[in-house]
XYZ file of C-alpha atoms in Angstrom:
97
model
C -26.016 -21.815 -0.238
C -25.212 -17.717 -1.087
C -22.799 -17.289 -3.657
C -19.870 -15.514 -2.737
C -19.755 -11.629 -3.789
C -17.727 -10.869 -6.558
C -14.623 -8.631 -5.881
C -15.173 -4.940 -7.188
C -12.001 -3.426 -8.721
C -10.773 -0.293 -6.474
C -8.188 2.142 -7.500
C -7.139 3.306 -4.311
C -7.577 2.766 -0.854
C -8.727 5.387 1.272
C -6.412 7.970 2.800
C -8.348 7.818 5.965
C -9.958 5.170 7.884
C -12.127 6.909 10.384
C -14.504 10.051 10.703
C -16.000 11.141 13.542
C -17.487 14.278 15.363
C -14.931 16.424 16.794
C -14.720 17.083 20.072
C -16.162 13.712 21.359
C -13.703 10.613 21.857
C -14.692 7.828 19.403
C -15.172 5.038 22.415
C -18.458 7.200 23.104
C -19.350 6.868 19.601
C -22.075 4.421 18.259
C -20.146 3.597 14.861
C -21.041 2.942 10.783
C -19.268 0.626 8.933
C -18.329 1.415 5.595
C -16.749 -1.119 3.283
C -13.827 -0.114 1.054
C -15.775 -1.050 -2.181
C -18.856 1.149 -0.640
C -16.285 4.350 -0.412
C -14.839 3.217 -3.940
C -18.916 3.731 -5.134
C -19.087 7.062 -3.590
C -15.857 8.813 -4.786
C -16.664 7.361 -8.801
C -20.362 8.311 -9.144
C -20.451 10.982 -6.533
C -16.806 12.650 -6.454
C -16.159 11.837 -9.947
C -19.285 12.369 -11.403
C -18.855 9.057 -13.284
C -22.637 7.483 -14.543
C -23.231 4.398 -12.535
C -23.021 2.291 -15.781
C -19.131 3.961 -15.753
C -18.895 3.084 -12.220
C -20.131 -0.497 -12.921
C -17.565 -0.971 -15.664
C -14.738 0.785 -13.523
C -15.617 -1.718 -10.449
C -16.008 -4.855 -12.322
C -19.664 -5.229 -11.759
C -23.052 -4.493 -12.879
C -25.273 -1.478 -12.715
C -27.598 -2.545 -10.564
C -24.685 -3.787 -7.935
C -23.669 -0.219 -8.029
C -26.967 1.160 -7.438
C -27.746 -1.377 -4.531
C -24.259 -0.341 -3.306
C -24.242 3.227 -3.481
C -28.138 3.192 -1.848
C -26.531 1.311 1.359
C -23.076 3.344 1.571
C -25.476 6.792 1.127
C -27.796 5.828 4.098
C -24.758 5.126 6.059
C -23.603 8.339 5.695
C -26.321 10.177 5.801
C -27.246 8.274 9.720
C -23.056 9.175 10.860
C -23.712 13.247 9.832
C -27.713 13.140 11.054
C -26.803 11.144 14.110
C -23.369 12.178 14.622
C -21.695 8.849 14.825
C -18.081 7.809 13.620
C -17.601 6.071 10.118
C -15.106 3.405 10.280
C -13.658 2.012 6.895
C -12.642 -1.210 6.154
C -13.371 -4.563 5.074
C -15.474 -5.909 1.854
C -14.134 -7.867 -1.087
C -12.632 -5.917 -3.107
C -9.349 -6.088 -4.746
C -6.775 -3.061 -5.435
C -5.932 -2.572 -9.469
């Protein structure tokens, strides 16, 4: 049996829950699903600028989880803006401080 993940620590939630191209209504969009721990990830290492060992110690896990985490919420991104599908944000365990 999988152990269960491990809540990351987030700061804040996200002011926004959706992106999508304009002009198209989002029912005609295929959709990526980001988790709120995966956005967390993103805005520390990528907005902040924070090292991932920083990032690690800010989200209450290890370097390597924030490597494997930041690798999956990066591809997601990058197949929304390539493919022009909507990012939806939500879910994940994850706890606010």
């Amino acid at each position: 049996m999988a152990r269960p993940p491990r809540e990351r620590v987030v700061v804040r939630l996200p002011r926004a829950l959706l992106f999508k191209p304009a002009g198209i209504p989002v029912r005609q969009l295929e959709r990526v699903d980001l988790t709120v721990d995966e956005v967390e990830a993103l805005r520390l290492v990528d907005l902040d600028g924070l090292s991932h060992e920083q990032a690690a110690g800010s989200l209450g896990v290890s370097r390597q989880t924030v490597g494997r985490v930041l690798e999956g919420a990066r591809r997601k991104v990058a197949d929304a803006l390539v493919n022009g599908k909507a990012v939806v944000i939500g879910g994940g365990a994850y706890q606010v401080a």
